[in-house]
XYZ file of C-alpha atoms in Angstrom:
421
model
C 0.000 0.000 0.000
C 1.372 3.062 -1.017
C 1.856 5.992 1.688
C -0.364 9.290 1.237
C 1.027 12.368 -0.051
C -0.281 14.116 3.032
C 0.974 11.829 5.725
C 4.370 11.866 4.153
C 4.377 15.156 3.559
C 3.678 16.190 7.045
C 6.268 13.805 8.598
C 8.565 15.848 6.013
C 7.751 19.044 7.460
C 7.899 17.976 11.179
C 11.784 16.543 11.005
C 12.699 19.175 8.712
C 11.875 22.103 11.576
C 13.373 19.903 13.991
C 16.357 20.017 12.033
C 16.679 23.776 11.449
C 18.276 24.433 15.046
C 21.253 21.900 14.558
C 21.689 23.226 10.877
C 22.101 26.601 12.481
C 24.181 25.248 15.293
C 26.288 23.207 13.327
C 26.847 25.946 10.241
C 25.601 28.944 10.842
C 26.607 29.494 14.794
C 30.644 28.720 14.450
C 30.438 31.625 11.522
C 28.316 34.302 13.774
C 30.501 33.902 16.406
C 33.828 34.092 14.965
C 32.641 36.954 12.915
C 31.751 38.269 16.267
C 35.578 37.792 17.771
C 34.689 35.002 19.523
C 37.299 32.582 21.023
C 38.241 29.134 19.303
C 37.997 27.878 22.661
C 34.137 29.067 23.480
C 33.251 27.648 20.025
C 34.623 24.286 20.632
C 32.135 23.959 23.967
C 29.161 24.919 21.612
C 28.744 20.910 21.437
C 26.996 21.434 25.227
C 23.989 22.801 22.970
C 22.857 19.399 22.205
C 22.605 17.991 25.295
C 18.880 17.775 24.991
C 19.185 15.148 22.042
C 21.818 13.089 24.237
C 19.692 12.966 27.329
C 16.661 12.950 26.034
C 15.674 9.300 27.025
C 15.530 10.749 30.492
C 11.971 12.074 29.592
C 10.656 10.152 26.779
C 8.475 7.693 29.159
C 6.971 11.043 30.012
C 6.142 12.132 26.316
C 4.969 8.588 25.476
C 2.364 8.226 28.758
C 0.769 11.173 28.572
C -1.052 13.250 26.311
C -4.754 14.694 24.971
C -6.601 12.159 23.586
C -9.232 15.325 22.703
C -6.223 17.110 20.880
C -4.548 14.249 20.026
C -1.705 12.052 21.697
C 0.983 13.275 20.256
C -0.389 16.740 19.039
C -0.428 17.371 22.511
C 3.067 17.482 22.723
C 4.059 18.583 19.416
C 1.919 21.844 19.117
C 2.985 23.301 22.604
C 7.194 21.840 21.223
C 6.273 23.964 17.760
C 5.043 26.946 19.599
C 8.154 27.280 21.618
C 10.388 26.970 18.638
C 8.486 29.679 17.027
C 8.802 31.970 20.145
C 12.581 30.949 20.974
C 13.457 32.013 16.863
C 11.759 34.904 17.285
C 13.853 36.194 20.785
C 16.848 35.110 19.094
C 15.647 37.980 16.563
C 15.936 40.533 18.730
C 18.758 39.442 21.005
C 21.115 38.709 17.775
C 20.333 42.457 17.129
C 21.577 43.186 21.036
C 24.558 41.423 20.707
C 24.004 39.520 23.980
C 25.540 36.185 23.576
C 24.692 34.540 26.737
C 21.041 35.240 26.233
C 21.646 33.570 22.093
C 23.043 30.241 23.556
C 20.151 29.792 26.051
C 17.940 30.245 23.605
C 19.441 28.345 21.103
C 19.952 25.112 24.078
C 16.158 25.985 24.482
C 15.214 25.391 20.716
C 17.137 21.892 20.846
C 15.424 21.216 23.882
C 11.869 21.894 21.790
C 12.762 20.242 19.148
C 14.254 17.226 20.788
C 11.370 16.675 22.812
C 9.034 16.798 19.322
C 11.494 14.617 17.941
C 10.018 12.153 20.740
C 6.520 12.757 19.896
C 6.882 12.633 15.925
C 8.852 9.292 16.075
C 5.561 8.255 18.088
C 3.413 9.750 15.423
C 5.187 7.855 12.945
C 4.784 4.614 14.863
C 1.114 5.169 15.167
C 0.540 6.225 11.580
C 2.702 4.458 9.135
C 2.023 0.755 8.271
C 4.602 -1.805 7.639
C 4.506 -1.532 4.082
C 4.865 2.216 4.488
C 7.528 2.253 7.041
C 10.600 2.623 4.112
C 8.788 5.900 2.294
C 8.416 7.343 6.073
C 11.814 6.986 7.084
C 13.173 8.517 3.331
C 10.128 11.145 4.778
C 12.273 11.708 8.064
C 16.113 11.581 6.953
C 15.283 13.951 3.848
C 12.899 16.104 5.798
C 15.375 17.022 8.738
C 18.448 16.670 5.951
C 16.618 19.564 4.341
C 15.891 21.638 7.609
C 19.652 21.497 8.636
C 20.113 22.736 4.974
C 17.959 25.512 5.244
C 18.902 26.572 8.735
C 22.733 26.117 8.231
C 23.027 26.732 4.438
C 19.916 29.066 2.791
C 19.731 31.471 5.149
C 23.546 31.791 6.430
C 23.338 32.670 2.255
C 20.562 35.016 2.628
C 21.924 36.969 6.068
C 23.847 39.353 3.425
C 20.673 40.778 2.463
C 18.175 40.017 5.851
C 21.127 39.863 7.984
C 21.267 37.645 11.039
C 17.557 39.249 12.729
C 16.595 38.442 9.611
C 17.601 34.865 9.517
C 15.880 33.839 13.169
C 12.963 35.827 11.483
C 12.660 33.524 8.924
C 13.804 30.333 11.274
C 10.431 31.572 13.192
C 8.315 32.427 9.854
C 9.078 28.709 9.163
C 8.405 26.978 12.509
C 4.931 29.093 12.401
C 4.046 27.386 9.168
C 4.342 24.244 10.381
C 2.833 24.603 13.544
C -0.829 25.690 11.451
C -0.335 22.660 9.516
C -0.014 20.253 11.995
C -3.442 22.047 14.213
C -5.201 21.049 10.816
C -3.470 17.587 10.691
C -5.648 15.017 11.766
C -4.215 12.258 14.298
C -5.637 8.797 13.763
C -5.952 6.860 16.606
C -3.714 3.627 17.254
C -6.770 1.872 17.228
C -7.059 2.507 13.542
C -3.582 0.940 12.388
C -3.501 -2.179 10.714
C -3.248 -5.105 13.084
C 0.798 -6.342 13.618
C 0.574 -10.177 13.917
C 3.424 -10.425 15.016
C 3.198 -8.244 18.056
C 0.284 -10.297 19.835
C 2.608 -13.600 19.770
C 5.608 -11.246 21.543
C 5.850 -10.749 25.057
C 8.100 -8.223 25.999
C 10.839 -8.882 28.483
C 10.623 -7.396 31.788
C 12.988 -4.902 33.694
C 15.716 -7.418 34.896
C 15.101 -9.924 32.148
C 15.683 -6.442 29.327
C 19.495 -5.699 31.522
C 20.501 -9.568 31.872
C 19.798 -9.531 27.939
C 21.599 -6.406 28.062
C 24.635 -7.752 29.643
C 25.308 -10.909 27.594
C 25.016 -8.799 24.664
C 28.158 -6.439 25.813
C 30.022 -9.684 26.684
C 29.873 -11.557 23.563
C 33.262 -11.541 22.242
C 34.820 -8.948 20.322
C 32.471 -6.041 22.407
C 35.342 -4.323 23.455
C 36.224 -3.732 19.852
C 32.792 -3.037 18.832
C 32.508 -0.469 21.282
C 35.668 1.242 20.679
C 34.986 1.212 17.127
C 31.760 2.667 17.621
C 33.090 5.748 20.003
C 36.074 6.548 17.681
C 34.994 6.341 14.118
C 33.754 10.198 14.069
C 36.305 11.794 16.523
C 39.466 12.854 13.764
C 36.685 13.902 11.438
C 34.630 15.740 14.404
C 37.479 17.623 15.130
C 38.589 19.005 11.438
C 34.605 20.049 11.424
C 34.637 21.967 14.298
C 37.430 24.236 12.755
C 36.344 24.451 9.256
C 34.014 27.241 9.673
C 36.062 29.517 12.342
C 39.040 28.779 9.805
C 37.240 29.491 6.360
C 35.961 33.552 8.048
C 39.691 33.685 9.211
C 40.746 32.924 5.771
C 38.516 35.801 4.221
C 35.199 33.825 3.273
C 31.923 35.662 4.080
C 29.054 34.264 5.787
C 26.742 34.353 3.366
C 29.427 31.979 0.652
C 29.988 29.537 4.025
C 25.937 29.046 3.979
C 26.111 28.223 0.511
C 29.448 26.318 0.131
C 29.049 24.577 3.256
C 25.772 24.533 4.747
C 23.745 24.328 1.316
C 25.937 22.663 -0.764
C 27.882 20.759 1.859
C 24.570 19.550 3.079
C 23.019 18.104 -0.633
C 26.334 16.407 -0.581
C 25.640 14.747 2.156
C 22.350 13.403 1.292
C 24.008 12.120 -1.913
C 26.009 10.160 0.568
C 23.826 9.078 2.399
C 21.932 7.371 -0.199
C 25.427 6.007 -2.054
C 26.086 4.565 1.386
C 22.400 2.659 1.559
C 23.534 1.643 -1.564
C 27.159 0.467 -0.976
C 25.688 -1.496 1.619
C 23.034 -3.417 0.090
C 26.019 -4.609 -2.183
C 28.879 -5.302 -0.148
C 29.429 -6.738 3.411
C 29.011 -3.822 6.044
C 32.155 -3.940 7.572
C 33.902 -3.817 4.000
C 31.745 -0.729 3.317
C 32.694 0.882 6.590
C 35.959 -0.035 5.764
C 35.719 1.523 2.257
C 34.033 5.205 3.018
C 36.492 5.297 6.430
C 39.171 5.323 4.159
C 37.676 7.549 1.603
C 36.943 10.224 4.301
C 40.387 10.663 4.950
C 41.352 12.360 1.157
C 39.131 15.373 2.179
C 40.323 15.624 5.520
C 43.981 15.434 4.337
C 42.370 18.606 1.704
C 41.439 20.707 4.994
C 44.897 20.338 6.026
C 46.119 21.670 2.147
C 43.499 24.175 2.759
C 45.422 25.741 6.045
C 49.058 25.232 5.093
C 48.763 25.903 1.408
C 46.402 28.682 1.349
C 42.432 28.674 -0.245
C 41.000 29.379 -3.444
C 37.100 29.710 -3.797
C 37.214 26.111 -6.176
C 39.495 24.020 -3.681
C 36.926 25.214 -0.529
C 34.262 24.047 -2.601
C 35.947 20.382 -4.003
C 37.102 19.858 -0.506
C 33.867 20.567 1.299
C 31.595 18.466 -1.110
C 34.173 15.442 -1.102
C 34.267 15.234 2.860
C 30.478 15.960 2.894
C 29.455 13.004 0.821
C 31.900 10.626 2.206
C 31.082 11.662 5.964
C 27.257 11.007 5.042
C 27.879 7.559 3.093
C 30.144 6.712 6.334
C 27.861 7.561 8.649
C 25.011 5.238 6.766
C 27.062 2.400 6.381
C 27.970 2.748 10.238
C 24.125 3.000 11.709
C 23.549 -0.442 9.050
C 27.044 -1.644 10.392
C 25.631 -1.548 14.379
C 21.962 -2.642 13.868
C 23.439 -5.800 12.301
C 25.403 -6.093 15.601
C 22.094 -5.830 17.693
C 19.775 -8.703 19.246
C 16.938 -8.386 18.295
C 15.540 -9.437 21.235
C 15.817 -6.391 23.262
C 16.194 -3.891 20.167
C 15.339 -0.475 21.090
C 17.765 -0.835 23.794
C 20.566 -2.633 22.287
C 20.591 0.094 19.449
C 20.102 3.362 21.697
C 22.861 2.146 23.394
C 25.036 2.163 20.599
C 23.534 4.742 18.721
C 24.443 7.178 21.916
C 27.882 5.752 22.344
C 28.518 7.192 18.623
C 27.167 10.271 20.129
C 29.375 10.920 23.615
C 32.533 9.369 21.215
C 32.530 12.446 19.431
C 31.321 14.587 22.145
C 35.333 15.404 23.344
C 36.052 16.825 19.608
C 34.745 20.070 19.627
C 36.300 20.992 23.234
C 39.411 19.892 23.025
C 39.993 20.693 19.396
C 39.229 24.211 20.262
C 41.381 24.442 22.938
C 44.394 23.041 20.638
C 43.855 25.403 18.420
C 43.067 28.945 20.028
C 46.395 30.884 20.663
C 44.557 33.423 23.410
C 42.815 30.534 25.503
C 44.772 27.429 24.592
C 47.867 25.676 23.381
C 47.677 28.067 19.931
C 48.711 24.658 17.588
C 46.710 26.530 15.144
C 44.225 25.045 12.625
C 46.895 23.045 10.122
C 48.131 21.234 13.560
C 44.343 20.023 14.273
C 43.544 19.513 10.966
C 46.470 16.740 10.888
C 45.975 15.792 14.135
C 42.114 14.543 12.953
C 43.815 12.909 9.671
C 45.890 11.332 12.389
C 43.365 9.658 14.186
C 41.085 9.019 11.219
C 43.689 6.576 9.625
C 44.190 5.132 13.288
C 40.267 4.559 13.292
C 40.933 1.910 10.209
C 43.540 -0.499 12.530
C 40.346 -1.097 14.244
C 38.964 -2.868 11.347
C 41.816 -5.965 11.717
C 40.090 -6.964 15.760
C 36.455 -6.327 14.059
C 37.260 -8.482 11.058
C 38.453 -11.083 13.144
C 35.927 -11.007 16.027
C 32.770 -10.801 13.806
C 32.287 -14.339 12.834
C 32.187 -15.557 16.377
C 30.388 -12.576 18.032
C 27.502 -13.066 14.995
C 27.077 -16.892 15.907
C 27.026 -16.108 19.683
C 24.134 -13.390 19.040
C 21.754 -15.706 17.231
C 22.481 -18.401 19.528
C 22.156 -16.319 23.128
């Protein structure tokens, strides 16, 4: 059965305003604030913005037990999520016109807090909405939709702020949040009543507290999870650190906001949705640790172009090549990764196996941005300068791929022991 335009349309628009806030943070931030004279070493902590996405599990029993059933049960939660991102966008207006950076981070922690807690609700939505045979056009719906709001936030309008300038931009951040919040009011909610029935679901019983953690456990100790783990943590952390940089060191280097947003956050961005799909491809075709194996090593040319880029000097076509090569391989990477761990998952206890995984690949790179920026600042830190972190993230990049001799080794066993726990 084929998916409705107007379901998958609206799942489009609710990830894509949930990503607007990390495109901005991500893109468009590093560039205000260094434009602004701000520290290497402040904009390496920006990373503390997310926190909301890395703890949100803390409150997501919350936003799954309770809502209106008159308004709906998860409209509930995303109308009130929608309204606050419209109202934080629109202070962010006036304070970015103030100058008052203390009172721009809160606001900006306060918009990933928003739109982490919708992300809880919408993957709920989903779950209640989508049937099995429409589950692979909703989750193209998701990755593209909030693929195309970190474009937007980070890319179109870090383009546009020549001519609307930076008020301007959280104007139109707001403008856009608005939009979506009408649309969803006029959305209806089925109830989960309506779905189609899940055979599969009545024959499962799901594991209780102690039996989920004593799962839990002989998962971690199946041999090789020592590997797996530190594979996980580390495969972002060279890269993580070169990104952190790039913007601070393209507006040292002379490059305006407004060609970073297109360059890098627009550009940069459809890159990496290229990527992305390549690496769904590469690993349909290939075995997943060859094809981590493959775009690991591939991610390294561009990063070793970053380091050209700061000891070499930059030219408007070698920003742009070197930009769009480590965009599409860090997106086909970080596919063939997420395929690589839910093939290392048992089933059994799922949704916890993979969170846990999925958040180790967050904290792993959650040192980068820190302690790259305190490398490279000369006023608050060691003053390496970028060249020295850009190497120092090639470095560790082509240390990531000696992990791939233990995994190669290990996964034959550690794949028998899963299906047979």
């Amino acid at each position: 059965m084929r998916l409705p335009a107007s379901r998958l349309a609206l799942l489009g628009v609710l990830y894509f305003v949930q990503g607007l806030p990390f495109g901005f943070q991500s893109t468009a931030l590093p560039v205000y604030l260094r434009s602004q004279g701000v520290s290497l070493t402040t904009i390496g902590l920006l990373g503390a913005l997310w926190l909301p996405w890395a703890f949100k599990a803390l409150w997501a029993p919350l936003v799954d037990r309770y809502g209106s059933e008159r308004v709906g049960r998860r409209k509930s939660w995303i109308l009130p999520m929608q309204a606050g991102l419209t109202v934080t966008c629109a202070a962010a207006a006036f304070v970015s016109s103030h100058d008052s950076l203390p009172w721009l981070l809160g606001l900006i922690f306060l918009m990933n807090l928003f739109a982490a807690t919708q992300d809880i609700a919408v993957d709920g939505f989903a779950v209640d909405t989508l049937r099995p045979s429409e589950l692979g056009l909703g989750n193209t719906a998701q990755v593209v939709g909030y693929k195309l709001g970190m474009l937007t936030g980070g890319g179109l309008l870090v383009w546009a702020s020549d001519r609307i300038g930076w008020q301007g931009l959280f104007i139109a951040m707001a403008l856009l949040c608005l939009g979506a919040f009408v649309l969803t009011i006029f959305a209806r909610e089925a109830p989960p009543a309506s779905r189609e029935p899940q055979p599969s679901v009545s024959a499962r019983r799901e594991p209780d507290w102690r039996e989920l953690f004593q799962r839990l456990k002989q998962a971690l100790l199946l041999p090789g999870s020592g590997w797996l783990l530190l594979f996980i943590a580390t495969y972002k952390l060279g890269e993580s650190m070169s990104d952190v940089l790039f913007k601070p060191f393209l507006v040292d280097s002379g490059i305006t906001p407004a060609q970073i947003g297109l360059w890098v956050g627009t550009w940069g961005t459809a890159a990496s949705i290229v990527g992305s799909l390549a690496g769904g491809l590469l690993a349909s075709r290939m075995s997943l640790l060859g094809a981590v194996g493959l775009t690991a090593t591939l991610r390294v040319v561009p990063l070793v172009g970053r380091w050209l880029l700061a000891t070499g000097g930059v030219t408007d076509s070698s920003i742009i090549a070197v930009t769009m090569a480590e965009e599409f391989f860090g997106g086909a990477l970080t596919t063939v990764m997420f395929a690589f761990m839910m093939s290392r998952v048992d089933r059994r206890i799922g949704a916890t196996h993979y969170t846990l995984l999925a958040s180790l690949e967050v904290w792993g790179k959650a040192p980068a941005g820190p302690l790259a920026g305190w490398l490279a600042d000369p006023r608050h830190g060691l003053g390496l300068g970028y060249a020295s972190v850009f190497l120092l993230g090639i470095v560790l990049s082509v240390a990531f791929l000696g992990l791939l001799v233990p995994l190669r080794r290990q996964q034959p066993a550690a794949r028998s022991a899963l299906n047979t726990a």
